[in-house]
Amino acid sequence: MNDFNYRHNNLYCESVAVEELARKYGTPLYVYSRNTLVSHFRKIKEAFRPINPLICFSMKANPNQSILRILVREGSGLDIVSGGELYRALRTGVSSRKIVYAGVGKTEKEIELAIRHRIFLFNAESIPELELVNKIAGRLGIRQKAAIRINPDIKAKTHKYITTGHGDNKFGVDFDTARKIFLDRRKYKNLNISGIHMHIGSQIVEAEPFVRALKRLTGFVKYLEARGVNIRWVNIGGGLGIIYSRERPQTAREYAKEVLPILRKLKANIILEPGRFIVGNAGLLVTRVQYIKETPNKRFAIVDAGMNDLIRPSLYGAYHEILPVRSPSYSGSKKIRVYDVVGPICESGDFLGKGRKFIELKQRDLLGVMGAGAYGFSMSSNYNSRPRPSEVMVDGSAVKLIRRRETYEDLIRAET
Ligand code: LLP
């Protein structure tokens, strides 16, 4: 599944020892495997080859320019949600005809910039947004393509913060509103509204909710077509889950096997927006044990990475496997102990893992937090005035620094 493996009890990323990377670049440190990244993109591409969709990597999962460039060179488009993501996207050299733009709160400035750059498709999430996009497109004299994001009212089994396709969520519009928009579409003179978008949530490990949502969607497309509305693009979003612990997520091929028969019935071109599936398992966060602290109730491994570097455990209670970078061979004399792996941040919610078993850890040991490639660095912050970590990309035995560690000066650079 990924290119992080032990060789002689030493954790490697492709052909490079993680220990060496930690020594050279310091910790905390994000380490990515180029091969894992590319192979996951290819897995999706391969699985959907029969319908040749446009795959737009959801760059919120990891917007580092080196990562984007690798994927863009593989043929990926980009799914953006802000002016900042548009800026990053354009710098990768991606064709603007492969950029799709979602988000419930696009500002006038962001919309204008995106239209000026001739992005492919707006995924509009409300009527007032459509009206604004229409107005700005008119002002610029550009006819803009738009898709309507539908909220299919599906409950997907995932964390409540990352489900997006349920009726209570802020995303998209209900079928009834979408129907009105499509039947009234001539009102939006500067728009070509002929796409439908959905994204039902993230880290979804089974095909069933996708299938349920897609069936509703195709029924709707048929309804529209019967009324003379031509749907040319159907964007089925991202959301494919990955392995963090013991879950057995569908593979790209299994997912495609379930949804292809439904998609094939459509005349429209298909767009996919996977994020986590492509980059999640391609990254780990290396951290060093600063102290071992035993209290009457607990044993803590206090490490140098905190919730500002990787917030998923704190925010979602997400599980990330934590592996010793040098795994001592087990012998009778070594004790297995249970630790809470916690960061240095001044919050009790600052932990990377709780109740984890390791062969007795000691100060300065290195740990690898797995599955940190998606929503890891991209959700990091400077909380507690901690400079954000470096990121390195490993390609075989070659290593490239793709983001340097922030300095203290970086912390105050924008302050006046
Ligand atoms: N398309 C849209 C419109 C989205 O909102 C998202 C993710 C994606 C695609 C990509 O979803 P993916 O394939 O990565 O599941 N921070 C959370 C995940 C939030 C996902 C937000 N939207 C986490 O760390 O689990």
Coordinates of N, CA and C in Angstrom, one line a residue, residues 27 45 122 139 177 355 377:
T27 N 13.6 17.5 13.4 CA 12.2 17.1 13.6 C 11.4 18.2 14.3
K45 N -6.8 6.4 -11.8 CA -6.8 6.6 -13.2 C -7.1 5.3 -13.9
F122 N -17.2 26.2 -12.2 CA -17.6 26.6 -10.8 C -18.5 25.6 -10.3
R139 N -19.9 41.2 -16.3 CA -19.0 42.4 -16.3 C -17.7 42.1 -17.0
T177 N -34.4 22.8 -5.1 CA -33.7 24.0 -5.5 C -32.9 23.9 -6.8
G355 N -2.8 5.5 24.6 CA -2.8 4.1 25.0 C -2.1 3.2 23.9
F377 N 0.1 18.5 7.0 CA 0.7 19.8 6.9 C -0.4 20.9 6.5

